Amino acid sequence: MARVVRMFKTFKTHWKKTTVGVCLLTWGGNWLYGKHCDNLLRRAACQEAQVFGNQLIPSNMQVKKATVFLNPAACKGKARNLFEKNAAPILHLSGLDITIVKTDYEGQAKKLLELMENTDLIIIAGGDGTVQEVITGLLRRADEATFSKIPIGFIPLGKTSTLSQTLYPGSLNQVQRIADATLAILKGETIPLDVLQIKGEKEQPVFAVTGLRWGSYRDAGVKVSKYWYLGPLKTKAAHFFNTLKRTEDSMNICIESDTVSKGDFINRGSQKMCDPQLCPEGSQCVQASRCILQLPEGTEGSFGIDSEEYEAMPVEVKLLPRKLEFFCDPRRREQMLQPAVQ
């Protein structure tokens, strides 16, 4: 009993140190528990991959070749470690013949795709920028009609991985997202996705699978990280400060009114960060297979093509329907095909 009394006296005397200690112990316990859960996820995914690797291959068939384009610079340089810890073991246990191509600089993937030899699968490990580079390099090939039939897998490792929202169920756990995406490649379910061909007057075309954005909403969106110190208010802050110099509205697969109030701009901008394809009520929605985007004279700024920046200029945008086959989670495939069936 005396020991308990002394303990409470100590806590009372050093309550600040005690509070800090309890907080550190709580944080450390949660961190260790999170690491333990991540290891369990990795183990379960590897066991599932081992099932594919143990399957017998007929004598008249060869092991499938998979070419992985890995962008180590994605996710602020963490992509390589994320890939090696969470995706590589699954791929190697699957029985695939894996070739990993690491990019060293921006734009290299486009050039490497021109030199790529025959492969059964293409796997993109990175973010939106890596996806845009790989599909652009693929569709610029002289023999793109043949190579565009190769199924493509996407392992989301980047800071922005918009395409993963289309292909896989959402998950707040990064290890779970990577494992689900890698296993989806092994399961073999694919979905055809439309591609946008974007061509300037002189430049070679670039290609996108998530869209082209231009205007005030897009300009404000890329500045959100600048206001990191505002925490959960950073998105609204970026759009608020953009209203102070806004001159015209944006286009995001729809033509929006140029009379949006500052309050609506801030609220809609926050919504568009979560759903870039949002087309607010009152906007003019256009369905077209081809369009020419002519910018006002003296216009400056950038396009956001699959979240990558390109200098704004007059361009022709052409729809290439169901151009590429992407591996996807079977549940997402069922959801995406359901509207077409109905």
mmCIF file of C-alpha atoms in Angstrom:
data_model
loop_
_atom_site.group_PDB
_atom_site.id
_atom_site.type_symbol
_atom_site.label_atom_id
_atom_site.label_comp_id
_atom_site.label_asym_id
_atom_site.label_seq_id
_atom_site.Cartn_x
_atom_site.Cartn_y
_atom_site.Cartn_z
ATOM 1 C CA MET A 1 0.000 0.000 0.000
ATOM 2 C CA ALA A 2 2.851 2.344 0.865
ATOM 3 C CA ARG A 3 4.388 1.692 -2.544
ATOM 4 C CA VAL A 4 1.154 2.694 -4.278
ATOM 5 C CA VAL A 5 0.985 5.908 -2.212
ATOM 6 C CA ARG A 6 4.574 6.764 -3.136
ATOM 7 C CA MET A 7 3.791 6.112 -6.796
ATOM 8 C CA PHE A 8 0.837 8.514 -6.757
ATOM 9 C CA LYS A 9 2.958 11.138 -4.998
ATOM 10 C CA THR A 10 5.597 10.782 -7.685
ATOM 11 C CA PHE A 11 2.976 11.171 -10.413
ATOM 12 C CA LYS A 12 1.615 14.264 -8.686
ATOM 13 C CA THR A 13 5.055 15.809 -8.303
ATOM 14 C CA HIS A 14 6.206 15.040 -11.865
ATOM 15 C CA TRP A 15 2.882 15.153 -13.680
ATOM 16 C CA LYS A 16 4.330 16.812 -16.793
ATOM 17 C CA LYS A 17 6.955 14.124 -17.277
ATOM 18 C CA THR A 18 4.369 11.463 -16.538
ATOM 19 C CA THR A 19 1.979 12.853 -19.166
ATOM 20 C CA VAL A 20 4.715 12.984 -21.788
ATOM 21 C CA GLY A 21 5.782 9.444 -20.911
ATOM 22 C CA VAL A 22 2.248 8.079 -21.186
ATOM 23 C CA CYS A 23 1.782 9.793 -24.561
ATOM 24 C CA LEU A 24 5.055 8.360 -25.866
ATOM 25 C CA LEU A 25 4.194 4.881 -24.622
ATOM 26 C CA THR A 26 0.740 5.087 -26.230
ATOM 27 C CA TRP A 27 2.178 6.303 -29.530
ATOM 28 C CA GLY A 28 4.878 3.654 -29.492
ATOM 29 C CA GLY A 29 2.360 0.921 -28.736
ATOM 30 C CA ASN A 30 0.115 2.006 -31.610
ATOM 31 C CA TRP A 31 3.126 2.203 -33.947
ATOM 32 C CA LEU A 32 4.274 -1.304 -33.037
ATOM 33 C CA TYR A 33 0.739 -2.653 -33.400
ATOM 34 C CA GLY A 34 0.460 -1.035 -36.837
ATOM 35 C CA LYS A 35 3.754 -2.640 -37.907
ATOM 36 C CA HIS A 36 2.528 -6.005 -36.657
ATOM 37 C CA CYS A 37 -0.725 -5.671 -38.649
ATOM 38 C CA ASP A 38 1.249 -4.692 -41.773
ATOM 39 C CA ASN A 39 3.422 -7.807 -41.417
ATOM 40 C CA LEU A 40 0.303 -9.959 -41.139
ATOM 41 C CA LEU A 41 -1.057 -8.366 -44.337
ATOM 42 C CA ARG A 42 2.213 -9.049 -46.154
ATOM 43 C CA ARG A 43 2.281 -12.670 -44.962
ATOM 44 C CA ALA A 44 -1.306 -13.298 -46.055
ATOM 45 C CA ALA A 45 -0.650 -11.757 -49.479
ATOM 46 C CA CYS A 46 2.496 -13.853 -49.969
ATOM 47 C CA GLN A 47 0.625 -17.019 -49.031
ATOM 48 C CA GLU A 48 -2.027 -16.185 -51.615
ATOM 49 C CA ALA A 49 0.659 -15.506 -54.226
ATOM 50 C CA GLN A 50 2.324 -18.834 -53.428
ATOM 51 C CA VAL A 51 -0.842 -20.607 -54.560
ATOM 52 C CA PHE A 52 -0.368 -19.120 -58.037
ATOM 53 C CA GLY A 53 3.333 -20.001 -57.998
ATOM 54 C CA ASN A 54 2.614 -23.656 -57.134
ATOM 55 C CA GLN A 55 0.334 -24.162 -60.122
ATOM 56 C CA LEU A 56 1.711 -26.571 -62.712
ATOM 57 C CA ILE A 57 2.540 -25.209 -66.168
ATOM 58 C CA PRO A 58 1.788 -27.418 -69.207
ATOM 59 C CA SER A 59 4.921 -28.577 -71.023
ATOM 60 C CA ASN A 60 3.897 -26.707 -74.182
ATOM 61 C CA MET A 61 3.622 -23.348 -72.380
ATOM 62 C CA GLN A 62 6.319 -20.938 -71.237
ATOM 63 C CA VAL A 63 6.463 -18.959 -68.023
ATOM 64 C CA LYS A 64 4.769 -15.597 -68.493
ATOM 65 C CA LYS A 65 7.116 -12.630 -68.669
ATOM 66 C CA ALA A 66 6.270 -9.472 -66.767
ATOM 67 C CA THR A 67 8.118 -6.173 -67.249
ATOM 68 C CA VAL A 68 7.901 -3.826 -64.266
ATOM 69 C CA PHE A 69 8.527 -0.105 -64.774
ATOM 70 C CA LEU A 70 9.456 1.181 -61.315
ATOM 71 C CA ASN A 71 9.818 4.874 -60.552
ATOM 72 C CA PRO A 72 12.006 4.990 -57.393
ATOM 73 C CA ALA A 73 11.464 8.756 -57.078
ATOM 74 C CA ALA A 74 7.703 8.414 -56.575
ATOM 75 C CA CYS A 75 6.241 9.147 -53.132
ATOM 76 C CA LYS A 76 9.167 11.483 -52.350
ATOM 77 C CA GLY A 77 11.747 8.758 -52.939
ATOM 78 C CA LYS A 78 9.991 6.081 -50.881
ATOM 79 C CA ALA A 79 8.615 4.092 -53.835
ATOM 80 C CA ARG A 80 11.565 1.711 -54.147
ATOM 81 C CA ASN A 81 11.346 0.650 -50.508
ATOM 82 C CA LEU A 82 7.544 0.338 -50.723
ATOM 83 C CA PHE A 83 7.857 -1.856 -53.804
ATOM 84 C CA GLU A 84 10.585 -4.122 -52.418
ATOM 85 C CA LYS A 85 8.799 -4.669 -49.089
ATOM 86 C CA ASN A 86 5.203 -5.026 -50.262
ATOM 87 C CA ALA A 87 4.977 -5.884 -53.973
ATOM 88 C CA ALA A 88 8.210 -7.603 -55.053
ATOM 89 C CA PRO A 89 7.808 -10.674 -52.758
ATOM 90 C CA ILE A 90 4.292 -11.268 -54.095
ATOM 91 C CA LEU A 91 5.445 -11.035 -57.711
ATOM 92 C CA HIS A 92 8.429 -13.352 -57.207
ATOM 93 C CA LEU A 93 6.299 -15.970 -55.422
ATOM 94 C CA SER A 94 3.710 -15.892 -58.224
ATOM 95 C CA GLY A 95 5.849 -17.820 -60.691
ATOM 96 C CA LEU A 96 6.130 -14.961 -63.175
ATOM 97 C CA ASP A 97 9.408 -14.225 -64.936
ATOM 98 C CA ILE A 98 9.967 -10.707 -63.571
ATOM 99 C CA THR A 99 12.130 -8.026 -65.185
ATOM 100 C CA ILE A 100 12.348 -4.766 -63.224
ATOM 101 C CA VAL A 101 13.241 -1.573 -65.095
ATOM 102 C CA LYS A 102 14.025 1.366 -62.814
ATOM 103 C CA THR A 103 13.726 4.865 -64.225
ATOM 104 C CA ASP A 104 16.417 7.410 -63.360
ATOM 105 C CA TYR A 105 14.861 10.636 -64.622
ATOM 106 C CA GLU A 106 11.576 12.138 -65.766
ATOM 107 C CA GLY A 107 10.595 11.057 -69.255
ATOM 108 C CA GLN A 108 12.879 8.001 -69.324
ATOM 109 C CA ALA A 109 9.980 5.547 -69.262
ATOM 110 C CA LYS A 110 8.744 6.903 -72.609
ATOM 111 C CA LYS A 111 12.122 6.197 -74.199
ATOM 112 C CA LEU A 112 12.460 2.769 -72.583
ATOM 113 C CA LEU A 113 9.058 1.734 -73.937
ATOM 114 C CA GLU A 114 10.338 2.328 -77.466
ATOM 115 C CA LEU A 115 13.070 -0.272 -76.845
ATOM 116 C CA MET A 116 10.964 -2.806 -74.946
ATOM 117 C CA GLU A 117 10.885 -6.283 -76.422
ATOM 118 C CA ASN A 118 8.011 -8.740 -76.240
ATOM 119 C CA THR A 119 6.468 -9.221 -72.838
ATOM 120 C CA ASP A 120 3.260 -10.823 -71.608
ATOM 121 C CA LEU A 121 2.470 -8.221 -68.934
ATOM 122 C CA ILE A 122 3.390 -4.609 -68.284
ATOM 123 C CA ILE A 123 3.369 -3.503 -64.643
ATOM 124 C CA ILE A 124 3.569 0.170 -63.694
ATOM 125 C CA ALA A 125 4.891 0.786 -60.174
ATOM 126 C CA GLY A 126 4.642 4.455 -59.299
ATOM 127 C CA GLY A 127 2.111 7.266 -59.370
ATOM 128 C CA ASP A 128 0.038 9.131 -61.938
ATOM 129 C CA GLY A 129 3.126 10.517 -63.641
ATOM 130 C CA THR A 130 4.599 7.049 -64.163
ATOM 131 C CA VAL A 131 1.304 5.812 -65.645
ATOM 132 C CA GLN A 132 1.187 8.759 -68.042
ATOM 133 C CA GLU A 133 4.791 8.207 -69.169
ATOM 134 C CA VAL A 134 4.395 4.458 -69.718
ATOM 135 C CA ILE A 135 1.156 4.610 -71.714
ATOM 136 C CA THR A 136 2.513 7.532 -73.756
ATOM 137 C CA GLY A 137 5.649 5.583 -74.623
ATOM 138 C CA LEU A 138 3.560 2.493 -75.387
ATOM 139 C CA LEU A 139 1.126 4.258 -77.707
ATOM 140 C CA ARG A 140 3.860 6.184 -79.526
ATOM 141 C CA ARG A 141 5.404 2.932 -80.777
ATOM 142 C CA ALA A 142 5.134 2.179 -84.493
ATOM 143 C CA ASP A 143 3.690 -1.232 -83.567
ATOM 144 C CA GLU A 144 1.319 0.168 -80.912
ATOM 145 C CA ALA A 145 -1.606 -1.741 -82.417
ATOM 146 C CA THR A 146 0.063 -4.951 -81.197
ATOM 147 C CA PHE A 147 1.606 -3.697 -77.956
ATOM 148 C CA SER A 148 -1.566 -1.920 -76.821
ATOM 149 C CA LYS A 149 -3.159 -5.353 -76.435
ATOM 150 C CA ILE A 150 -0.714 -6.298 -73.656
ATOM 151 C CA PRO A 151 -2.551 -6.172 -70.289
ATOM 152 C CA ILE A 152 -1.249 -3.556 -67.871
ATOM 153 C CA GLY A 153 -1.041 -3.735 -64.088
ATOM 154 C CA PHE A 154 -0.775 -0.704 -61.831
ATOM 155 C CA ILE A 155 0.825 -0.796 -58.370
ATOM 156 C CA PRO A 156 0.063 2.546 -56.655
ATOM 157 C CA LEU A 157 3.241 3.862 -55.051
ATOM 158 C CA GLY A 158 3.025 7.572 -55.837
ATOM 159 C CA LYS A 159 1.810 10.538 -53.858
ATOM 160 C CA THR A 160 -1.049 10.772 -56.346
ATOM 161 C CA SER A 161 -2.376 7.483 -57.714
ATOM 162 C CA THR A 162 -5.740 8.506 -59.146
ATOM 163 C CA LEU A 163 -6.069 5.425 -61.337
ATOM 164 C CA SER A 164 -6.089 3.127 -58.301
ATOM 165 C CA GLN A 165 -9.488 4.567 -57.327
ATOM 166 C CA THR A 166 -10.870 3.133 -60.566
ATOM 167 C CA LEU A 167 -9.167 -0.248 -60.420
ATOM 168 C CA TYR A 168 -9.188 -1.215 -56.731
ATOM 169 C CA PRO A 169 -11.349 -0.845 -53.613
ATOM 170 C CA GLY A 170 -10.366 2.083 -51.443
ATOM 171 C CA SER A 171 -8.213 1.438 -48.373
ATOM 172 C CA LEU A 172 -6.565 3.797 -45.898
ATOM 173 C CA ASN A 173 -3.766 1.279 -45.286
ATOM 174 C CA GLN A 174 -0.926 1.717 -47.782
ATOM 175 C CA VAL A 175 0.337 -1.859 -47.406
ATOM 176 C CA GLN A 176 -3.180 -3.174 -48.057
ATOM 177 C CA ARG A 177 -3.530 -1.002 -51.206
ATOM 178 C CA ILE A 178 -0.229 -2.207 -52.638
ATOM 179 C CA ALA A 179 -0.900 -5.866 -51.795
ATOM 180 C CA ASP A 180 -4.430 -5.757 -53.277
ATOM 181 C CA ALA A 181 -3.149 -4.168 -56.483
ATOM 182 C CA THR A 182 -0.357 -6.720 -56.885
ATOM 183 C CA LEU A 183 -2.666 -9.674 -56.223
ATOM 184 C CA ALA A 184 -5.172 -8.288 -58.736
ATOM 185 C CA ILE A 185 -2.505 -8.707 -61.418
ATOM 186 C CA LEU A 186 -2.129 -12.394 -60.514
ATOM 187 C CA LYS A 187 -5.897 -12.993 -60.527
ATOM 188 C CA GLY A 188 -6.001 -11.911 -64.171
ATOM 189 C CA GLU A 189 -9.251 -9.925 -64.233
ATOM 190 C CA THR A 190 -9.020 -6.981 -66.666
ATOM 191 C CA ILE A 191 -11.155 -4.054 -67.716
ATOM 192 C CA PRO A 192 -10.807 -1.969 -70.910
ATOM 193 C CA LEU A 193 -10.187 1.721 -70.225
ATOM 194 C CA ASP A 194 -10.604 4.691 -72.524
ATOM 195 C CA VAL A 195 -7.546 6.773 -73.344
ATOM 196 C CA LEU A 196 -7.290 10.446 -74.277
ATOM 197 C CA GLN A 197 -4.881 11.392 -77.055
ATOM 198 C CA ILE A 198 -3.732 14.995 -76.566
ATOM 199 C CA LYS A 199 -1.816 16.544 -79.447
ATOM 200 C CA GLY A 200 -0.435 20.019 -79.936
ATOM 201 C CA GLU A 201 0.376 21.616 -83.265
ATOM 202 C CA LYS A 202 4.030 20.558 -83.279
ATOM 203 C CA GLU A 203 4.628 18.191 -80.371
ATOM 204 C CA GLN A 204 4.194 14.419 -80.341
ATOM 205 C CA PRO A 205 0.919 13.349 -78.735
ATOM 206 C CA VAL A 206 0.718 12.486 -75.061
ATOM 207 C CA PHE A 207 -1.859 10.085 -73.662
ATOM 208 C CA ALA A 208 -3.911 10.079 -70.464
ATOM 209 C CA VAL A 209 -6.251 7.652 -68.715
ATOM 210 C CA THR A 210 -7.625 9.860 -65.924
ATOM 211 C CA GLY A 211 -8.228 13.107 -67.785
ATOM 212 C CA LEU A 212 -7.050 16.588 -68.698
ATOM 213 C CA ARG A 213 -7.600 19.523 -66.343
ATOM 214 C CA TRP A 214 -7.074 23.212 -66.966
ATOM 215 C CA GLY A 215 -8.172 26.349 -65.160
ATOM 216 C CA SER A 216 -8.494 27.832 -61.705
ATOM 217 C CA TYR A 217 -9.564 24.654 -59.882
ATOM 218 C CA ARG A 218 -6.572 22.790 -61.238
ATOM 219 C CA ASP A 219 -4.176 25.682 -60.460
ATOM 220 C CA ALA A 220 -5.430 25.872 -56.884
ATOM 221 C CA GLY A 221 -5.259 22.087 -56.446
ATOM 222 C CA VAL A 222 -1.546 21.868 -57.215
ATOM 223 C CA LYS A 223 -0.811 24.484 -54.543
ATOM 224 C CA VAL A 224 -2.517 22.633 -51.680
ATOM 225 C CA SER A 225 0.740 21.135 -50.378
ATOM 226 C CA LYS A 226 2.153 24.665 -50.115
ATOM 227 C CA TYR A 227 -0.187 25.265 -47.169
ATOM 228 C CA TRP A 228 0.750 22.072 -45.278
ATOM 229 C CA TYR A 229 1.101 24.025 -42.042
ATOM 230 C CA LEU A 230 -2.677 24.611 -41.985
ATOM 231 C CA GLY A 231 -3.399 20.893 -41.577
ATOM 232 C CA PRO A 232 -6.957 19.898 -42.544
ATOM 233 C CA LEU A 233 -7.661 23.486 -43.683
ATOM 234 C CA LYS A 234 -4.928 23.473 -46.355
ATOM 235 C CA THR A 235 -7.298 22.522 -49.210
ATOM 236 C CA LYS A 236 -9.793 25.283 -48.493
ATOM 237 C CA ALA A 237 -6.949 27.747 -47.925
ATOM 238 C CA ALA A 238 -5.435 27.027 -51.347
ATOM 239 C CA HIS A 239 -8.763 27.655 -53.062
ATOM 240 C CA PHE A 240 -9.468 30.734 -50.913
ATOM 241 C CA PHE A 241 -6.191 32.424 -51.819
ATOM 242 C CA ASN A 242 -6.764 31.535 -55.464
ATOM 243 C CA THR A 243 -10.051 33.477 -55.440
ATOM 244 C CA LEU A 244 -8.052 36.645 -54.776
ATOM 245 C CA LYS A 245 -6.541 36.483 -58.278
ATOM 246 C CA ARG A 246 -9.015 34.299 -60.181
ATOM 247 C CA THR A 247 -10.068 35.598 -63.607
ATOM 248 C CA GLU A 248 -11.891 32.652 -65.122
ATOM 249 C CA ASP A 249 -13.166 29.213 -64.211
ATOM 250 C CA SER A 250 -11.768 25.775 -65.000
ATOM 251 C CA MET A 251 -12.660 22.896 -67.290
ATOM 252 C CA ASN A 252 -12.798 19.393 -65.897
ATOM 253 C CA ILE A 253 -14.541 17.192 -68.450
ATOM 254 C CA CYS A 254 -17.247 19.831 -68.336
ATOM 255 C CA ILE A 255 -17.559 23.554 -68.999
ATOM 256 C CA GLU A 256 -18.399 25.447 -65.855
ATOM 257 C CA SER A 257 -19.994 28.837 -65.350
ATOM 258 C CA ASP A 258 -17.710 31.875 -65.162
ATOM 259 C CA THR A 259 -19.908 33.464 -62.507
ATOM 260 C CA VAL A 260 -19.022 31.169 -59.586
ATOM 261 C CA SER A 261 -18.913 32.996 -56.248
ATOM 262 C CA LYS A 262 -15.807 32.860 -54.070
ATOM 263 C CA GLY A 263 -17.610 30.695 -51.517
ATOM 264 C CA ASP A 264 -18.720 28.171 -54.148
ATOM 265 C CA PHE A 265 -15.227 28.140 -55.641
ATOM 266 C CA ILE A 266 -13.676 27.225 -52.295
ATOM 267 C CA ASN A 267 -16.259 24.502 -51.537
ATOM 268 C CA ARG A 268 -16.206 23.011 -55.038
ATOM 269 C CA GLY A 269 -12.419 23.085 -55.105
ATOM 270 C CA SER A 270 -12.273 20.982 -51.943
ATOM 271 C CA GLN A 271 -14.761 18.520 -53.471
ATOM 272 C CA LYS A 272 -12.735 18.300 -56.695
ATOM 273 C CA MET A 273 -9.626 17.358 -54.741
ATOM 274 C CA CYS A 274 -11.496 14.222 -53.654
ATOM 275 C CA ASP A 275 -13.314 13.676 -56.971
ATOM 276 C CA PRO A 276 -11.550 15.367 -59.932
ATOM 277 C CA GLN A 277 -14.361 14.275 -62.272
ATOM 278 C CA LEU A 278 -17.012 16.189 -60.334
ATOM 279 C CA CYS A 279 -19.197 18.270 -62.646
ATOM 280 C CA PRO A 280 -21.224 20.711 -60.499
ATOM 281 C CA GLU A 281 -24.880 21.468 -61.105
ATOM 282 C CA GLY A 282 -25.320 24.203 -63.674
ATOM 283 C CA SER A 283 -22.222 23.232 -65.649
ATOM 284 C CA GLN A 284 -22.407 22.424 -69.344
ATOM 285 C CA CYS A 285 -21.553 18.741 -69.775
ATOM 286 C CA VAL A 286 -20.359 17.799 -73.248
ATOM 287 C CA GLN A 287 -19.969 14.315 -74.672
ATOM 288 C CA ALA A 288 -17.620 14.199 -77.634
ATOM 289 C CA SER A 289 -15.119 11.831 -79.200
ATOM 290 C CA ARG A 290 -12.909 14.690 -80.386
ATOM 291 C CA CYS A 291 -12.480 18.333 -79.491
ATOM 292 C CA ILE A 292 -10.057 21.183 -80.061
ATOM 293 C CA LEU A 293 -9.167 23.306 -77.063
ATOM 294 C CA GLN A 294 -8.325 26.838 -78.151
ATOM 295 C CA LEU A 295 -6.945 29.022 -75.377
ATOM 296 C CA PRO A 296 -7.504 32.786 -75.199
ATOM 297 C CA GLU A 297 -4.611 34.818 -76.585
ATOM 298 C CA GLY A 298 -1.969 35.532 -73.947
ATOM 299 C CA THR A 299 -3.090 32.629 -71.750
ATOM 300 C CA GLU A 300 -0.439 31.293 -69.403
ATOM 301 C CA GLY A 301 -0.436 28.307 -67.068
ATOM 302 C CA SER A 302 -0.340 24.550 -67.300
ATOM 303 C CA PHE A 303 -2.494 21.592 -68.180
ATOM 304 C CA GLY A 304 -2.827 18.759 -65.685
ATOM 305 C CA ILE A 305 -2.625 15.568 -67.758
ATOM 306 C CA ASP A 306 -2.889 12.570 -65.424
ATOM 307 C CA SER A 307 -1.662 14.969 -62.714
ATOM 308 C CA GLU A 308 1.463 15.818 -64.744
ATOM 309 C CA GLU A 309 2.130 19.428 -65.749
ATOM 310 C CA TYR A 310 2.300 20.433 -69.405
ATOM 311 C CA GLU A 311 2.518 23.924 -70.842
ATOM 312 C CA ALA A 312 -0.935 25.182 -71.806
ATOM 313 C CA MET A 313 -1.342 25.486 -75.575
ATOM 314 C CA PRO A 314 -4.028 24.821 -78.213
ATOM 315 C CA VAL A 315 -4.498 21.058 -78.407
ATOM 316 C CA GLU A 316 -6.667 18.446 -80.058
ATOM 317 C CA VAL A 317 -8.131 15.904 -77.639
ATOM 318 C CA LYS A 318 -9.294 12.634 -79.143
ATOM 319 C CA LEU A 319 -10.998 9.732 -77.388
ATOM 320 C CA LEU A 320 -9.548 6.267 -77.956
ATOM 321 C CA PRO A 321 -12.354 4.071 -76.574
ATOM 322 C CA ARG A 322 -11.399 0.904 -74.673
ATOM 323 C CA LYS A 323 -7.825 1.268 -75.912
ATOM 324 C CA LEU A 324 -5.914 -0.403 -73.051
ATOM 325 C CA GLU A 325 -6.621 -3.391 -70.811
ATOM 326 C CA PHE A 326 -5.809 -2.851 -67.127
ATOM 327 C CA PHE A 327 -5.795 -5.486 -64.408
ATOM 328 C CA CYS A 328 -8.320 -4.675 -61.711
ATOM 329 C CA ASP A 329 -9.843 -6.112 -58.572
ATOM 330 C CA PRO A 330 -12.670 -8.540 -59.495
ATOM 331 C CA ARG A 331 -15.077 -6.569 -57.279
ATOM 332 C CA ARG A 332 -14.304 -3.308 -59.051
ATOM 333 C CA ARG A 333 -14.606 -4.999 -62.443
ATOM 334 C CA GLU A 334 -18.116 -6.177 -61.581
ATOM 335 C CA GLN A 335 -19.073 -2.668 -60.479
ATOM 336 C CA MET A 336 -17.687 -1.035 -63.616
ATOM 337 C CA LEU A 337 -19.355 -3.486 -65.983
ATOM 338 C CA GLN A 338 -22.718 -3.348 -64.205
ATOM 339 C CA PRO A 339 -23.889 -0.039 -65.756
ATOM 340 C CA ALA A 340 -23.019 -1.365 -69.208
ATOM 341 C CA VAL A 341 -25.147 -4.471 -68.628
ATOM 342 C CA GLN A 342 -28.087 -2.444 -67.403
#
